XYZ file of N, CA and C in Angstrom:
675
model
N -18.932 -5.780 -15.772
C -18.503 -7.160 -16.054
C -18.410 -7.955 -14.771
N -18.896 -9.177 -14.763
C -18.713 -10.024 -13.584
C -17.608 -11.036 -13.832
N -17.326 -11.833 -12.826
C -16.158 -12.715 -12.890
C -16.298 -13.803 -13.931
N -17.496 -14.046 -14.440
C -17.677 -15.140 -15.386
C -17.600 -14.688 -16.834
N -17.566 -13.366 -17.061
C -17.499 -12.864 -18.417
C -16.062 -12.878 -18.911
N -15.886 -12.922 -20.216
C -14.553 -12.945 -20.777
C -13.992 -11.543 -20.829
N -12.659 -11.429 -20.808
C -11.996 -10.141 -20.846
C -12.128 -9.504 -22.220
N -12.169 -8.166 -22.241
C -12.147 -7.434 -23.494
C -10.810 -7.645 -24.170
N -10.816 -7.773 -25.479
C -9.580 -8.017 -26.211
C -9.015 -6.735 -26.776
N -7.687 -6.715 -26.989
C -7.033 -5.604 -27.652
C -7.286 -5.711 -29.139
N -6.815 -4.704 -29.866
C -7.016 -4.709 -31.308
C -6.415 -5.917 -31.979
N -5.352 -6.487 -31.375
C -4.704 -7.640 -31.983
C -5.318 -8.947 -31.555
N -6.401 -8.909 -30.758
C -7.073 -10.130 -30.351
C -6.572 -10.718 -29.056
N -5.600 -10.060 -28.391
C -5.068 -10.551 -27.120
C -5.901 -10.006 -25.971
N -6.356 -10.857 -25.064
C -7.137 -10.357 -23.929
C -6.361 -9.331 -23.123
N -7.019 -8.235 -22.791
C -6.378 -7.217 -21.967
C -6.291 -7.688 -20.510
N -5.254 -7.254 -19.826
C -5.098 -7.573 -18.413
C -6.214 -6.879 -17.636
N -6.881 -7.638 -16.777
C -7.977 -7.109 -15.964
C -7.412 -6.587 -14.642
N -7.717 -5.329 -14.326
C -7.065 -4.624 -13.224
C -8.097 -4.022 -12.267
N -7.804 -4.102 -10.973
C -8.553 -3.368 -9.957
C -7.630 -2.286 -9.383
N -8.134 -1.050 -9.284
C -7.374 0.076 -8.740
C -7.758 0.277 -7.278
N -6.773 0.289 -6.389
C -7.049 0.495 -4.966
C -6.235 1.687 -4.472
N -6.931 2.769 -4.164
C -6.285 3.978 -3.640
C -7.365 4.805 -2.952
N -7.020 5.455 -1.838
C -8.045 6.195 -1.104
C -8.325 7.577 -1.668
N -7.654 7.960 -2.752
C -7.909 9.253 -3.388
C -8.596 9.028 -4.738
N -9.852 9.444 -4.822
C -10.624 9.214 -6.036
C -10.004 9.892 -7.247
N -9.472 11.111 -7.066
C -8.877 11.831 -8.192
C -7.653 11.100 -8.725
N -6.896 10.476 -7.817
C -5.741 9.711 -8.279
C -6.185 8.495 -9.078
N -7.207 7.807 -8.599
C -7.716 6.653 -9.343
C -8.199 7.072 -10.729
N -8.869 8.226 -10.797
C -9.348 8.723 -12.082
C -8.189 8.984 -13.027
N -7.109 9.553 -12.488
C -5.930 9.819 -13.311
C -5.263 8.557 -13.813
N -5.139 7.562 -12.938
C -4.535 6.291 -13.342
C -5.390 5.614 -14.406
N -6.694 5.615 -14.208
C -7.592 5.009 -15.189
C -7.429 5.675 -16.553
N -7.290 7.005 -16.547
C -7.124 7.722 -17.808
C -5.808 7.352 -18.493
N -4.770 7.097 -17.691
C -3.447 6.772 -18.237
C -3.382 5.359 -18.800
N -4.055 4.405 -18.159
C -3.859 2.997 -18.529
C -5.094 2.346 -19.130
N -6.226 3.065 -19.107
C -7.500 2.454 -19.456
C -7.612 1.911 -20.867
N -6.823 2.422 -21.809
C -6.878 1.904 -23.173
C -6.070 0.617 -23.334
N -5.080 0.433 -22.452
C -4.189 -0.713 -22.588
C -4.604 -1.901 -21.731
N -5.306 -1.625 -20.625
C -5.772 -2.686 -19.749
C -7.275 -2.504 -19.537
N -7.892 -3.464 -18.884
C -9.315 -3.358 -18.586
C -9.488 -3.147 -17.083
N -9.869 -1.944 -16.696
C -10.099 -1.638 -15.288
C -11.485 -2.164 -14.908
N -11.512 -3.209 -14.096
C -12.783 -3.873 -13.776
C -13.340 -3.479 -12.416
N -12.576 -2.682 -11.646
C -13.075 -2.269 -10.346
C -12.162 -1.257 -9.689
N -12.710 -0.544 -8.700
C -11.957 0.424 -7.917
C -12.322 0.252 -6.444
N -11.410 0.683 -5.564
C -11.677 0.602 -4.126
C -10.887 1.685 -3.423
N -11.367 2.057 -2.214
C -10.756 3.170 -1.504
C -10.242 2.806 -0.109
N -10.533 1.610 0.354
C -10.053 1.180 1.662
C -9.958 -0.347 1.675
N -9.578 -0.895 2.807
C -9.358 -2.344 2.882
C -10.632 -3.120 2.572
N -11.729 -2.729 3.185
C -12.974 -3.484 3.013
C -13.445 -3.481 1.562
N -13.441 -2.301 0.928
C -13.912 -2.232 -0.460
C -12.915 -2.895 -1.406
N -11.635 -2.895 -1.047
C -10.634 -3.554 -1.885
C -10.855 -5.065 -1.896
N -11.023 -5.641 -0.720
C -11.238 -7.086 -0.641
C -12.525 -7.470 -1.369
N -13.556 -6.639 -1.216
C -14.825 -6.914 -1.900
C -14.668 -6.847 -3.411
N -13.950 -5.825 -3.910
C -13.771 -5.663 -5.351
C -12.957 -6.808 -5.945
N -11.898 -7.210 -5.245
C -11.060 -8.305 -5.736
C -11.839 -9.616 -5.725
N -12.608 -9.830 -4.681
C -13.407 -11.049 -4.585
C -14.445 -11.119 -5.695
N -15.074 -9.996 -5.986
C -16.144 -9.965 -6.979
C -15.625 -10.090 -8.405
N -14.521 -9.401 -8.717
C -14.079 -9.315 -10.121
C -12.991 -10.320 -10.486
N -12.264 -10.841 -9.488
C -11.160 -11.780 -9.748
C -10.230 -11.245 -10.840
N -9.595 -10.102 -10.603
C -8.746 -9.498 -11.637
C -7.438 -10.262 -11.816
N -6.718 -9.903 -12.872
C -5.377 -10.458 -13.074
C -4.368 -9.765 -12.163
N -4.522 -8.440 -12.032
C -3.574 -7.630 -11.254
C -4.349 -6.604 -10.428
N -3.916 -6.410 -9.194
C -4.460 -5.358 -8.337
C -3.381 -4.298 -8.150
N -3.690 -3.055 -8.538
C -2.806 -1.930 -8.245
C -3.142 -1.454 -6.845
N -2.222 -1.612 -5.914
C -2.527 -1.470 -4.494
C -1.726 -0.355 -3.839
N -2.427 0.637 -3.275
C -1.750 1.654 -2.482
C -1.349 1.033 -1.147
N -0.256 1.522 -0.584
C 0.260 0.937 0.656
C -0.498 1.455 1.876
N -0.832 2.747 1.872
C -1.470 3.372 3.023
C -2.956 3.550 2.744
N -3.752 2.684 3.359
C -5.198 2.682 3.137
C -5.934 2.682 4.464
N -7.090 3.342 4.533
C -7.920 3.217 5.736
C -8.332 1.761 5.946
N -8.330 1.339 7.198
C -8.786 -0.008 7.511
C -7.689 -1.022 7.729
N -6.426 -0.587 7.688
C -5.345 -1.538 7.953
C -4.215 -1.530 6.947
N -4.341 -0.764 5.854
C -3.252 -0.651 4.901
C -3.230 -1.756 3.863
N -2.329 -1.595 2.888
C -2.214 -2.571 1.817
C -1.859 -3.960 2.308
N -1.095 -4.042 3.377
C -0.705 -5.346 3.916
C -1.931 -6.132 4.362
N -2.920 -5.433 4.915
C -4.141 -6.112 5.355
C -4.942 -6.621 4.157
N -4.952 -5.864 3.068
C -5.612 -6.336 1.837
C -4.941 -7.614 1.358
N -3.631 -7.626 1.343
C -2.881 -8.809 0.923
C -3.190 -10.000 1.824
N -3.247 -9.757 3.112
C -3.493 -10.850 4.064
C -4.865 -11.482 3.836
N -5.880 -10.632 3.691
C -7.233 -11.165 3.517
C -7.407 -11.845 2.163
N -6.840 -11.259 1.135
C -7.025 -11.821 -0.206
C -6.246 -13.117 -0.399
N -5.159 -13.282 0.352
C -4.352 -14.499 0.207
C -5.161 -15.744 0.507
N -6.071 -15.640 1.479
C -6.875 -16.809 1.837
C -8.169 -16.895 1.040
N -8.677 -15.731 0.599
C -9.959 -15.714 -0.112
C -9.819 -15.920 -1.610
N -8.808 -15.276 -2.201
C -8.652 -15.314 -3.662
C -7.191 -15.615 -4.022
N -6.727 -16.816 -3.798
C -5.338 -17.142 -4.143
C -5.114 -17.032 -5.651
N -3.931 -16.580 -6.013
C -3.598 -16.500 -7.431
C -3.671 -15.112 -8.018
N -4.361 -14.180 -7.349
C -4.408 -12.803 -7.835
C -3.057 -12.147 -7.557
N -2.544 -11.406 -8.518
C -1.228 -10.773 -8.377
C -1.392 -9.305 -7.994
N -0.537 -8.845 -7.115
C -0.610 -7.474 -6.606
C 0.640 -6.687 -6.983
N 0.424 -5.462 -7.433
C 1.509 -4.522 -7.712
C 1.272 -3.289 -6.856
N 2.167 -3.027 -5.900
C 2.026 -1.852 -5.048
C 2.358 -0.601 -5.848
N 1.518 0.414 -5.715
C 1.725 1.706 -6.374
C 1.549 2.763 -5.300
N 2.660 3.351 -4.854
C 2.598 4.205 -3.671
C 3.493 5.426 -3.816
N 3.143 6.487 -3.093
C 4.000 7.664 -3.037
C 5.214 7.396 -2.143
N 5.087 6.411 -1.260
C 6.161 6.104 -0.317
C 7.276 5.286 -0.973
N 8.520 5.685 -0.687
C 9.650 4.870 -1.120
C 10.460 4.400 0.090
N 9.786 4.332 1.239
C 10.445 3.881 2.465
C 10.698 2.380 2.409
N 11.894 1.976 2.806
C 12.259 0.560 2.771
C 11.276 -0.286 3.568
N 10.824 0.238 4.701
C 9.901 -0.514 5.557
C 8.591 -0.825 4.832
N 8.095 0.135 4.057
C 6.858 -0.090 3.300
C 7.067 -1.131 2.205
N 8.180 -1.001 1.499
C 8.479 -1.927 0.401
C 8.563 -3.359 0.919
N 9.343 -3.550 1.976
C 9.540 -4.897 2.515
C 8.229 -5.475 3.027
N 7.409 -4.630 3.686
C 6.164 -5.127 4.283
C 5.223 -5.702 3.226
N 5.047 -4.990 2.107
C 4.097 -5.486 1.106
C 4.672 -6.661 0.319
N 5.978 -6.691 0.136
C 6.572 -7.834 -0.557
C 6.482 -9.075 0.329
N 6.741 -8.907 1.611
C 6.543 -10.021 2.536
C 5.085 -10.465 2.544
N 4.183 -9.484 2.346
C 2.764 -9.800 2.342
C 2.298 -10.533 1.098
N 3.133 -10.537 0.046
C 2.771 -11.293 -1.146
C 2.688 -10.516 -2.437
N 2.960 -9.202 -2.405
C 2.935 -8.419 -3.647
C 4.066 -8.848 -4.571
N 3.816 -8.776 -5.889
C 4.819 -9.170 -6.879
C 5.714 -8.012 -7.294
N 5.380 -6.801 -6.871
C 6.201 -5.662 -7.248
C 5.812 -4.419 -6.493
N 6.627 -3.373 -6.664
C 6.395 -2.113 -5.958
C 6.970 -0.996 -6.816
N 6.108 -0.076 -7.227
C 6.554 1.087 -7.998
C 6.000 2.339 -7.332
N 6.703 3.459 -7.511
C 6.265 4.713 -6.908
C 5.387 5.489 -7.882
N 4.669 6.468 -7.340
C 3.710 7.216 -8.145
C 4.365 8.213 -9.100
N 5.680 8.258 -9.102
C 6.377 9.072 -10.103
C 6.491 8.340 -11.439
N 6.038 7.109 -11.504
C 6.124 6.290 -12.711
C 5.244 6.902 -13.814
N 5.658 6.751 -15.063
C 4.849 7.246 -16.180
C 3.760 6.240 -16.522
N 2.775 6.693 -17.288
C 1.700 5.805 -17.695
C 2.206 4.610 -18.480
N 3.116 4.851 -19.419
C 3.658 3.752 -20.234
C 4.432 2.764 -19.380
N 5.207 3.286 -18.439
C 5.965 2.400 -17.556
C 5.033 1.566 -16.682
N 3.962 2.176 -16.231
C 3.004 1.459 -15.389
C 2.310 0.353 -16.180
N 1.959 0.631 -17.408
C 1.326 -0.392 -18.258
C 2.269 -1.583 -18.432
N 3.546 -1.292 -18.681
C 4.517 -2.388 -18.833
C 4.666 -3.167 -17.525
N 4.680 -2.446 -16.393
C 4.811 -3.113 -15.092
C 3.617 -4.020 -14.823
N 2.429 -3.554 -15.151
C 1.226 -4.370 -14.967
C 1.311 -5.639 -15.813
N 1.755 -5.483 -17.055
C 1.881 -6.642 -17.933
C 2.868 -7.666 -17.415
N 3.973 -7.185 -16.877
C 4.983 -8.104 -16.342
C 4.472 -8.831 -15.102
N 3.785 -8.103 -14.217
C 3.246 -8.739 -13.011
C 2.171 -9.754 -13.388
N 1.377 -9.440 -14.399
C 0.346 -10.380 -14.861
C 0.959 -11.683 -15.344
N 2.198 -11.604 -15.838
C 2.912 -12.793 -16.295
C 3.739 -13.422 -15.179
N 3.500 -12.965 -13.939
C 4.147 -13.493 -12.738
C 5.602 -13.079 -12.615
N 5.973 -11.993 -13.271
C 7.308 -11.433 -13.107
C 7.298 -10.495 -11.909
N 8.462 -10.162 -11.390
C 8.578 -9.211 -10.280
C 9.073 -7.878 -10.829
N 8.464 -6.792 -10.370
C 8.779 -5.470 -10.892
C 8.979 -4.489 -9.738
N 10.087 -3.732 -9.807
C 10.360 -2.717 -8.794
C 10.923 -1.475 -9.453
N 10.573 -0.312 -8.894
C 11.270 0.900 -9.294
C 12.747 0.703 -8.964
N 13.653 1.219 -9.817
C 15.082 0.905 -9.668
C 15.639 1.091 -8.266
N 15.311 2.203 -7.597
C 15.873 2.466 -6.279
C 15.360 1.490 -5.233
N 14.179 0.943 -5.450
C 13.562 0.083 -4.452
C 14.039 -1.359 -4.526
N 14.550 -1.752 -5.669
C 14.983 -3.139 -5.838
C 16.070 -3.501 -4.823
N 16.926 -2.535 -4.515
C 18.001 -2.788 -3.556
C 17.487 -3.122 -2.171
N 16.372 -2.478 -1.770
C 15.786 -2.779 -0.460
C 15.402 -4.251 -0.378
N 14.790 -4.733 -1.445
C 14.301 -6.111 -1.456
C 15.470 -7.086 -1.452
N 16.470 -6.809 -2.261
C 17.644 -7.685 -2.321
C 18.343 -7.749 -0.966
N 18.500 -6.594 -0.333
C 19.161 -6.566 0.973
C 18.359 -7.327 2.019
N 17.031 -7.140 1.990
C 16.183 -7.743 3.024
C 16.098 -9.253 2.907
N 16.145 -9.749 1.657
C 15.955 -11.173 1.446
C 17.259 -11.895 1.082
N 18.379 -11.233 1.312
C 19.673 -11.842 0.983
C 19.954 -13.053 1.875
N 19.489 -12.961 3.114
C 19.709 -14.059 4.058
C 18.443 -14.884 4.188
N 18.639 -16.157 4.528
C 17.481 -17.026 4.726
C 16.652 -16.568 5.905
N 17.332 -16.184 6.982
C 16.646 -15.664 8.159
C 16.652 -14.149 8.066
N 15.558 -13.570 7.592
C 15.510 -12.138 7.331
C 15.327 -11.378 8.639
N 16.261 -10.482 8.989
C 16.108 -9.715 10.213
C 15.072 -8.624 10.031
N 14.482 -8.140 11.113
C 13.539 -7.034 10.986
C 14.249 -5.783 10.492
N 13.538 -4.947 9.758
C 14.118 -3.717 9.243
C 14.460 -2.772 10.373
N 13.609 -2.712 11.384
C 13.814 -1.811 12.510
C 13.129 -2.439 13.711
N 13.900 -2.782 14.728
C 13.334 -3.469 15.880
C 12.299 -2.614 16.587
N 12.548 -1.297 16.673
C 11.580 -0.410 17.310
C 10.283 -0.375 16.516
N 10.402 -0.254 15.204
C 9.208 -0.186 14.352
C 8.430 -1.489 14.396
N 9.117 -2.587 14.531
C 8.451 -3.890 14.564
C 7.577 -4.068 15.801
N 7.769 -3.214 16.802
C 6.915 -3.292 17.992
C 5.517 -2.743 17.723
N 5.388 -1.956 16.674
C 4.119 -1.296 16.387
C 3.234 -2.162 15.508
N 1.937 -2.082 15.738
C 0.983 -2.747 14.857
C 0.879 -1.966 13.552
N 0.231 -2.569 12.547
C 0.046 -1.879 11.276
C -0.735 -0.578 11.466
N -1.788 -0.596 12.270
C -2.576 0.608 12.488
C -1.763 1.676 13.217
N -0.963 1.254 14.189
C -0.107 2.217 14.901
C 0.895 2.858 13.954
N 1.399 2.104 12.985
C 2.321 2.681 11.995
C 1.613 3.712 11.128
N 0.367 3.430 10.755
C -0.400 4.387 9.958
C -0.597 5.688 10.726
N -0.973 5.575 12.002
C -1.172 6.762 12.828
C 0.152 7.509 12.999
N 1.227 6.773 13.208
C 2.550 7.371 13.353
C 2.903 8.241 12.148
N 2.705 7.696 10.957
C 3.052 8.450 9.743
C 2.204 9.715 9.611
N 0.924 9.593 9.895
C 0.040 10.752 9.746
C 0.354 11.826 10.779
N 0.659 11.410 12.001
C 1.077 12.376 13.026
C 2.354 13.086 12.582
N 3.309 12.309 12.079
C 4.587 12.880 11.653
C 4.424 13.821 10.468
N 3.369 13.617 9.670
C 3.109 14.490 8.530
C 2.326 15.736 8.916
N 1.996 15.872 10.209
C 1.361 17.084 10.681
C -0.148 17.055 10.751
N -0.770 15.885 10.569
C -2.226 15.799 10.623
C -2.722 15.938 12.062
N -3.842 16.648 12.227
C -4.490 16.731 13.531
C -5.235 15.433 13.817
N -5.553 15.189 15.077
C -6.235 13.952 15.449
C -7.542 13.768 14.684
N -8.318 14.859 14.528
C -9.588 14.762 13.809
C -9.370 14.365 12.355
N -8.305 14.888 11.731
C -8.018 14.541 10.337
C -7.612 13.075 10.218
N -6.822 12.613 11.179
C -6.399 11.205 11.167
C -7.619 10.302 11.345
N -8.491 10.670 12.265
C -9.693 9.871 12.510
C -10.538 9.767 11.245
N -10.659 10.866 10.518
C -11.452 10.863 9.293
C -10.803 10.009 8.211
N -9.494 10.117 8.060
C -8.792 9.356 7.021
C -8.829 7.856 7.300
N -8.721 7.473 8.553
C -8.647 6.057 8.904
C -10.004 5.477 9.299
N -11.011 6.319 9.286
C -12.379 5.903 9.624
C -12.412 5.284 11.026
N -11.852 6.018 11.974
C -11.879 5.611 13.376
C -12.227 6.844 14.207
N -12.467 6.671 15.496
C -12.809 7.796 16.359
C -11.558 8.545 16.808
N -11.749 9.800 17.219
C -10.629 10.592 17.736
C -10.053 9.922 18.978
N -10.913 9.357 19.806
C -10.442 8.666 21.020
C -9.547 7.485 20.658
N -9.893 6.769 19.583
C -9.056 5.645 19.142
C -7.711 6.148 18.645
N -7.722 7.282 17.942
C -6.457 7.888 17.505
C -5.587 8.203 18.710
N -6.181 8.816 19.733
C -5.437 9.159 20.944
C -4.847 7.908 21.601
N -5.621 6.835 21.604
C -5.137 5.578 22.183
C -3.937 5.043 21.410
N -4.021 5.095 20.071
C -2.903 4.621 19.248
C -1.656 5.483 19.452
N -1.843 6.809 19.530
C -0.699 7.703 19.734
C -0.031 7.406 21.068
N -0.823 7.211 22.101
C -0.265 6.882 23.423
C 0.529 5.578 23.364
N -0.007 4.595 22.645
C 0.681 3.309 22.525
C 1.996 3.464 21.777
N 1.983 4.267 20.708
C 3.208 4.491 19.928
C 4.263 5.183 20.786
N 3.873 6.237 21.497
C 4.832 6.963 22.340
C 5.407 6.044 23.411
N 4.555 5.201 23.995
C 5.018 4.287 25.038
C 5.994 3.254 24.467
N 5.646 2.644 23.341
C 6.488 1.596 22.764
C 7.827 2.132 22.274
N 7.819 3.368 21.774
C 9.054 3.957 21.247
C 9.799 4.767 22.291
N 9.220 4.859 23.490
C 9.815 5.593 24.610
C 10.059 7.053 24.233
N 9.016 7.658 23.652
C 9.055 9.068 23.278
C 8.079 9.840 24.161
N 8.282 11.167 24.260
C 7.491 11.970 25.190
C 6.340 12.722 24.546
N 6.486 13.113 23.270
C 5.457 13.928 22.641
C 5.509 13.770 21.121
N 4.546 14.400 20.426
C 4.456 14.231 18.976
C 5.634 14.873 18.245
N 6.281 15.864 18.852
C 7.452 16.481 18.217
C 8.618 15.493 18.161
N 8.833 14.776 19.265
C 9.867 13.733 19.266
C 9.492 12.626 18.292
N 8.200 12.304 18.238
C 7.726 11.269 17.326
C 7.997 11.660 15.873
N 7.756 12.931 15.553
C 8.000 13.411 14.191
C 9.480 13.309 13.823
N 10.351 13.699 14.754
C 11.794 13.584 14.496
C 12.193 12.131 14.315
N 11.639 11.247 15.146
C 11.943 9.811 15.061
C 11.552 9.269 13.692
N 10.339 9.605 13.232
C 9.858 9.124 11.932
C 10.658 9.720 10.786
N 11.022 10.997 10.905
C 11.792 11.656 9.841
C 13.176 11.045 9.713
N 13.813 10.752 10.842
C 15.139 10.132 10.826
C 15.118 8.781 10.109
N 13.972 8.087 10.169
C 13.846 6.771 9.535
C 13.164 6.839 8.158
N 12.971 8.048 7.684
C 12.391 8.296 6.361
C 11.018 7.627 6.211
N 10.222 7.729 7.266
C 8.883 7.158 7.242
C 7.827 8.167 6.828
N 8.206 9.442 6.778
C 7.232 10.491 6.484
C 7.015 10.624 4.985
């Protein structure tokens, strides 16, 4: 289906919500499609920032299910690029991460909601429907992060040390803390091993840490892993 065709209708004659799935794990996308495919119309899939922006631009969906950690700059970068290219598309973050920093980053970036991958298929379908109607949806534990962060007009940074890092440096930080080798990180982020080494050096310097073991403890203490 292209952007000019009409949406498939449900049995009751109501157009189904058109959805693009963005996640770097193909098996996960297949599982989500199987769970929600009868209730919504999945019009595209993507595995990184570049393919996500292309899919959203081409299909103009109602809702984008967006993973937070993606090769090429993460979900925040998808939000940034799509905000100027395709205004009006609604994003629902669907991530394994329940870290406050991740939640706040994508909501600041323009997402209408954030749910974790422990959500059931039925719950996800309802969340997609609500976001399509411009409602905000959060997993119960995550709603508090958003309320706390946006309670004041002048929102303070979640973590001053973390705010020193670029989005790519944060991605490398998390993968290092999860025990990935440099070659594995390079493959996941589609960058060279030398670039990974450069990012790690920058992270250690900015956080005033000496080695990856200290970095892992730092990330674990902040529940970034």
